[in-house]
Amino acid sequence: MKFVIITGLSGAGKTQAMRCFEDMGYFCVDNLPPALIPKFAELCSQASGPIDKVALVIDIRGGGFFDALFESLKLLSEKGFSYEILFLDASNDVLIKRFKESRRNHPLAPAGRVIEGILEERKKLNDLKSKADHIIDTTNLTPGRLKEELKNRFILGKYREKIMITILSFGFKYGIPLDADLVFDVRFLPNPYYIDSLKDISGNDQKVMDFVLNTSAARVFLDKLQDLLEFLIPYYIEEGKPHLVIGIGCTGGRHRSVAISRALMDRLKQDHSVLVEHRDIYKENRGDDL
């Protein structure tokens, strides 16, 4: 029996993914309490009808029940059931847009800002994401393209031909990301913090992008970094690595690292699946002052 655990960020497309799995012949259950997974697997195996493919949507809507997921998956393996974890992700900006369009509150911020719920959810799901067999960024995926991607991975078995790349901007003052595979320091670039008109905006603003990128140092750095990554990525794929996290750091994680991360994504996205995250851009202490 084949089990797929569908999880990921709220708003990243788990409901759409479940519909795709239903179309592919999977028996699907949404929001099953994790503690019931082993018992549910036993019931499926004992069913009189042929249930050989099961997809379960598990996410933070389960509240306190969600914390039992890892223990339940361990029991599932001990009972002889194999499983794969599918993690759906998307950029913060797109998630915010989707919540606004649907007029829904984030489950972790029912009375607060959506971004606060997203950031808290990323923290809660970080360990689960690191254990995922498949990570799909739905930022730029239509429902049709998502269905095609899922079919390629779970029916045709083509997922190992690709690798999911996360470019993560961060501030060194808040620590190096623990899940980063590669880390690059861009504090050698001119600092927008010391420009009055740029100090209070971020690397997501075109003015900051232009300031950071319109230097020979930035252009040469991006050229050399792209060459290095294009050399390394095929070897990571050959080793079966499903996810590569590239950390780009400046002092506060608000200006230079954000601009460089976005520029690097633009260079890589033509040939690779790329997601950009800005870990520290919303930190209260915004001083990128070194």
Short mmCIF file of C-alpha atoms in Angstrom, two decimals:
data_model
loop_
_atom_site.label_atom_id
_atom_site.label_comp_id
_atom_site.label_asym_id
_atom_site.label_seq_id
_atom_site.Cartn_x
_atom_site.Cartn_y
_atom_site.Cartn_z
CA MET A 1 0.00 0.00 0.00
CA LYS A 2 1.27 3.44 -0.95
CA PHE A 3 0.79 6.28 1.54
CA VAL A 4 1.36 9.96 0.74
CA ILE A 5 1.25 12.56 3.51
CA ILE A 6 0.25 15.92 2.00
CA THR A 7 1.30 18.85 4.15
CA GLY A 8 2.77 22.34 3.93
CA LEU A 9 1.87 25.99 4.33
CA SER A 10 -1.74 27.11 4.63
CA GLY A 11 -2.73 28.55 1.27
CA ALA A 12 -0.01 26.67 -0.64
CA GLY A 13 -2.48 24.38 -2.43
CA LYS A 14 -3.06 21.30 -0.27
CA THR A 15 -6.78 21.14 -1.13
CA GLN A 16 -6.00 21.38 -4.84
CA ALA A 17 -3.33 18.69 -4.44
CA MET A 18 -5.81 16.37 -2.73
CA ARG A 19 -8.19 16.75 -5.67
CA CYS A 20 -5.34 15.82 -8.00
CA PHE A 21 -4.59 12.69 -5.98
CA GLU A 22 -8.27 11.75 -6.10
CA ASP A 23 -8.12 12.03 -9.89
CA MET A 24 -5.07 9.74 -9.82
CA GLY A 25 -7.03 7.04 -8.01
CA TYR A 26 -5.91 7.70 -4.43
CA PHE A 27 -8.24 7.28 -1.46
CA CYS A 28 -8.00 10.72 0.16
CA VAL A 29 -8.74 11.98 3.67
CA ASP A 30 -8.46 15.62 4.72
CA ASN A 31 -7.31 16.72 8.19
CA LEU A 32 -7.09 13.30 9.80
CA PRO A 33 -5.71 13.60 13.37
CA PRO A 34 -2.12 12.28 13.15
CA ALA A 35 -2.60 9.92 16.10
CA LEU A 36 -5.14 7.99 14.02
CA ILE A 37 -2.83 7.40 11.05
CA PRO A 38 -1.48 3.96 12.13
CA LYS A 39 -4.98 2.65 12.93
CA PHE A 40 -6.33 4.10 9.68
CA ALA A 41 -3.58 2.31 7.74
CA GLU A 42 -4.55 -1.00 9.37
CA LEU A 43 -8.20 -0.48 8.46
CA CYS A 44 -7.26 0.26 4.85
CA SER A 45 -5.14 -2.88 4.64
CA GLN A 46 -8.03 -4.98 6.01
CA ALA A 47 -10.70 -3.46 3.76
CA SER A 48 -12.52 -5.86 1.45
CA GLY A 49 -12.18 -3.48 -1.51
CA PRO A 50 -8.84 -2.71 -3.16
CA ILE A 51 -7.34 0.31 -1.37
CA ASP A 52 -3.72 0.39 -2.47
CA LYS A 53 -3.08 4.14 -2.69
CA VAL A 54 -3.89 6.57 0.14
CA ALA A 55 -3.26 10.32 0.46
CA LEU A 56 -3.72 12.10 3.79
CA VAL A 57 -3.79 15.87 4.23
CA ILE A 58 -2.17 16.70 7.58
CA ASP A 59 -1.49 20.28 8.65
CA ILE A 60 -1.58 22.73 11.55
CA ARG A 61 -5.40 22.90 11.47
CA GLY A 62 -5.17 19.88 13.77
CA GLY A 63 -3.86 22.12 16.54
CA GLY A 64 -2.34 20.12 19.37
CA PHE A 65 -3.00 16.87 17.47
CA PHE A 66 -0.40 17.93 14.89
CA ASP A 67 2.41 17.46 17.41
CA ALA A 68 1.79 13.69 17.34
CA LEU A 69 2.65 13.42 13.64
CA PHE A 70 6.27 12.24 13.93
CA GLU A 71 5.41 9.58 16.50
CA SER A 72 2.54 8.36 14.32
CA LEU A 73 4.77 8.15 11.26
CA LYS A 74 7.30 6.15 13.29
CA LEU A 75 4.54 3.71 14.29
CA LEU A 76 3.40 3.55 10.68
CA SER A 77 6.88 2.42 9.61
CA GLU A 78 7.11 -0.08 12.47
CA LYS A 79 3.85 -1.66 11.27
CA GLY A 80 5.40 -2.16 7.83
CA PHE A 81 3.73 0.67 5.93
CA SER A 82 5.89 2.85 3.69
CA TYR A 83 5.03 6.50 3.08
CA GLU A 84 6.20 9.62 1.32
CA ILE A 85 5.83 13.22 2.52
CA LEU A 86 4.75 15.88 0.03
CA PHE A 87 5.38 19.44 1.28
CA LEU A 88 3.72 22.34 -0.54
CA ASP A 89 5.28 25.78 -0.19
CA ALA A 90 4.85 29.25 -1.70
CA SER A 91 6.34 32.70 -1.24
CA ASN A 92 5.03 34.88 1.57
CA ASP A 93 3.74 37.50 -0.86
CA VAL A 94 1.68 34.96 -2.80
CA LEU A 95 0.31 33.36 0.38
CA ILE A 96 -0.80 36.77 1.65
CA LYS A 97 -2.46 37.49 -1.69
CA ARG A 98 -4.30 34.16 -1.63
CA PHE A 99 -5.61 34.76 1.89
CA LYS A 100 -6.83 38.23 0.93
CA GLU A 101 -8.56 36.94 -2.19
CA SER A 102 -10.30 34.18 -0.26
CA ARG A 103 -11.11 36.55 2.66
CA ARG A 104 -9.92 33.92 5.13
CA ASN A 105 -7.96 34.40 8.32
CA HIS A 106 -4.75 32.47 8.80
CA PRO A 107 -5.35 29.58 11.25
CA LEU A 108 -2.41 30.69 13.42
CA ALA A 109 -3.42 34.38 13.37
CA PRO A 110 -7.24 34.44 13.46
CA ALA A 111 -7.31 37.99 14.80
CA GLY A 112 -3.93 39.24 13.60
CA ARG A 113 -1.95 39.95 10.45
CA VAL A 114 -1.67 37.14 7.92
CA ILE A 115 2.11 37.50 7.70
CA GLU A 116 2.41 36.79 11.43
CA GLY A 117 0.54 33.51 10.97
CA ILE A 118 2.66 32.57 7.96
CA LEU A 119 5.94 33.18 9.78
CA GLU A 120 4.77 31.22 12.82
CA GLU A 121 3.60 28.36 10.61
CA ARG A 122 6.98 28.22 8.84
CA LYS A 123 8.66 27.76 12.23
CA LYS A 124 6.28 24.99 13.24
CA LEU A 125 6.71 23.15 9.93
CA ASN A 126 10.47 23.57 9.57
CA ASP A 127 11.34 20.09 10.90
CA LEU A 128 8.65 18.45 8.80
CA LYS A 129 9.83 20.25 5.68
CA SER A 130 13.38 19.00 6.24
CA LYS A 131 12.08 15.40 6.23
CA ALA A 132 9.90 15.79 3.12
CA ASP A 133 10.49 13.51 0.14
CA HIS A 134 8.93 16.02 -2.25
CA ILE A 135 8.85 19.82 -1.95
CA ILE A 136 6.83 21.72 -4.52
CA ASP A 137 6.75 25.51 -4.74
CA THR A 138 3.28 26.53 -5.96
CA THR A 139 4.08 30.25 -6.18
CA ASN A 140 3.88 30.29 -9.97
CA LEU A 141 1.89 27.09 -10.54
CA THR A 142 -1.61 27.03 -11.99
CA PRO A 143 -3.87 24.15 -10.86
CA GLY A 144 -3.18 22.48 -14.21
CA ARG A 145 0.58 22.70 -13.82
CA LEU A 146 0.38 21.44 -10.23
CA LYS A 147 -1.62 18.42 -11.42
CA GLU A 148 0.98 17.75 -14.12
CA GLU A 149 3.82 18.00 -11.58
CA LEU A 150 2.09 15.59 -9.19
CA LYS A 151 1.42 13.14 -12.01
CA ASN A 152 5.08 13.27 -13.04
CA ARG A 153 6.27 12.56 -9.52
CA PHE A 154 3.74 10.03 -8.25
CA ILE A 155 2.66 8.25 -11.45
CA LEU A 156 5.60 8.57 -13.84
CA GLY A 157 8.34 8.79 -11.19
CA LYS A 158 10.18 11.74 -12.75
CA TYR A 159 10.73 13.85 -9.65
CA ARG A 160 14.38 12.88 -9.21
CA GLU A 161 15.21 14.63 -12.45
CA LYS A 162 14.74 17.94 -10.63
CA ILE A 163 15.74 19.58 -7.39
CA MET A 164 13.85 22.17 -5.37
CA ILE A 165 15.99 25.21 -4.58
CA THR A 166 15.21 27.62 -1.76
CA ILE A 167 17.13 30.89 -1.72
CA LEU A 168 16.92 32.17 1.84
CA SER A 169 17.90 35.74 2.71
CA PHE A 170 18.85 36.33 6.34
CA GLY A 171 20.64 38.64 8.74
CA PHE A 172 23.87 37.49 10.37
CA LYS A 173 22.88 39.39 13.51
CA TYR A 174 20.04 36.86 13.93
CA GLY A 175 22.17 33.79 13.25
CA ILE A 176 22.95 31.59 10.26
CA PRO A 177 19.98 29.41 9.13
CA LEU A 178 20.42 25.90 10.51
CA ASP A 179 19.01 24.26 7.38
CA ALA A 180 21.23 26.10 4.87
CA ASP A 181 23.34 23.84 2.65
CA LEU A 182 25.36 26.75 1.23
CA VAL A 183 25.88 30.19 2.80
CA PHE A 184 27.14 33.34 1.06
CA ASP A 185 27.98 36.66 2.73
CA VAL A 186 27.05 39.82 0.80
CA ARG A 187 28.08 42.35 3.44
CA PHE A 188 30.87 43.48 1.10
CA LEU A 189 28.28 45.29 -1.06
CA PRO A 190 27.32 48.97 -0.57
CA ASN A 191 24.77 49.27 2.22
CA PRO A 192 21.39 50.98 1.47
CA TYR A 193 20.88 51.49 5.20
CA TYR A 194 23.05 54.61 5.05
CA ILE A 195 20.95 56.19 2.29
CA ASP A 196 18.08 58.17 3.87
CA SER A 197 15.66 57.44 1.03
CA LEU A 198 16.38 53.68 1.18
CA LYS A 199 16.85 53.05 4.91
CA ASP A 200 13.22 52.31 5.73
CA ILE A 201 12.35 50.20 2.69
CA SER A 202 13.54 46.69 1.85
CA GLY A 203 15.26 44.80 -0.93
CA ASN A 204 11.81 44.03 -2.33
CA ASP A 205 11.59 47.68 -3.41
CA GLN A 206 12.94 48.44 -6.88
CA LYS A 207 14.91 51.43 -5.57
CA VAL A 208 16.91 49.20 -3.24
CA MET A 209 17.30 46.58 -5.96
CA ASP A 210 18.75 49.18 -8.32
CA PHE A 211 21.10 50.54 -5.66
CA VAL A 212 22.47 47.09 -4.78
CA LEU A 213 22.62 45.59 -8.26
CA ASN A 214 23.94 48.58 -10.20
CA THR A 215 27.49 47.97 -9.01
CA SER A 216 30.18 45.97 -10.75
CA ALA A 217 30.81 44.01 -7.53
CA ALA A 218 27.20 42.78 -7.40
CA ARG A 219 27.13 41.84 -11.07
CA VAL A 220 30.43 39.94 -10.92
CA PHE A 221 29.36 38.20 -7.70
CA LEU A 222 26.08 37.05 -9.26
CA ASP A 223 27.87 35.82 -12.40
CA LYS A 224 30.35 33.77 -10.39
CA LEU A 225 27.70 32.48 -7.98
CA GLN A 226 25.47 31.39 -10.84
CA ASP A 227 28.40 29.57 -12.48
CA LEU A 228 29.18 27.79 -9.20
CA LEU A 229 25.57 26.71 -8.66
CA GLU A 230 25.12 25.50 -12.22
CA PHE A 231 28.21 23.35 -11.67
CA LEU A 232 27.01 21.98 -8.32
CA ILE A 233 23.30 21.39 -8.97
CA PRO A 234 23.71 18.38 -11.34
CA TYR A 235 25.88 16.66 -8.73
CA TYR A 236 23.29 17.27 -5.99
CA ILE A 237 20.63 15.79 -8.28
CA GLU A 238 22.85 12.80 -9.05
CA GLU A 239 23.19 12.15 -5.31
CA GLY A 240 19.40 12.17 -4.98
CA LYS A 241 19.18 15.40 -2.99
CA PRO A 242 15.57 16.68 -3.32
CA HIS A 243 16.04 20.13 -1.79
CA LEU A 244 18.89 22.65 -1.76
CA VAL A 245 18.84 25.64 0.61
CA ILE A 246 21.10 28.56 -0.35
CA GLY A 247 21.56 31.18 2.38
CA ILE A 248 22.32 34.77 1.35
CA GLY A 249 23.23 36.91 4.34
CA CYS A 250 23.81 40.56 5.12
CA THR A 251 23.81 42.23 8.53
CA GLY A 252 20.10 42.64 9.21
CA GLY A 253 18.57 40.60 6.39
CA ARG A 254 16.49 43.49 5.05
CA HIS A 255 18.35 45.15 2.16
CA ARG A 256 21.36 43.56 0.42
CA SER A 257 20.57 39.89 1.04
CA VAL A 258 16.97 40.35 -0.11
CA ALA A 259 17.99 42.12 -3.33
CA ILE A 260 20.68 39.55 -4.18
CA SER A 261 18.34 36.65 -3.40
CA ARG A 262 15.71 38.01 -5.77
CA ALA A 263 18.28 38.60 -8.50
CA LEU A 264 19.68 35.08 -8.09
CA MET A 265 16.18 33.62 -8.33
CA ASP A 266 15.61 35.46 -11.62
CA ARG A 267 18.79 33.89 -13.00
CA LEU A 268 17.99 30.33 -11.89
CA LYS A 269 14.23 30.06 -12.36
CA GLN A 270 14.40 29.46 -16.11
CA ASP A 271 15.96 26.02 -15.62
CA HIS A 272 15.14 25.13 -12.00
CA SER A 273 12.30 25.13 -9.46
CA VAL A 274 13.21 28.04 -7.20
CA LEU A 275 11.58 29.54 -4.10
CA VAL A 276 12.76 32.70 -2.34
CA GLU A 277 12.20 33.27 1.38
CA HIS A 278 13.20 36.32 3.41
CA ARG A 279 13.68 35.11 6.97
CA ASP A 280 14.46 38.39 8.74
CA ILE A 281 12.88 41.07 6.58
CA TYR A 282 10.04 41.60 9.06
CA LYS A 283 12.14 41.63 12.22
CA GLU A 284 11.27 44.57 14.46
CA ASN A 285 14.89 45.65 14.75
CA ARG A 286 15.56 46.60 11.17
CA GLY A 287 18.98 48.14 11.58
CA ASP A 288 21.23 46.81 8.80
CA ASP A 289 23.84 49.14 10.17
CA LEU A 290 27.22 47.45 9.89
#
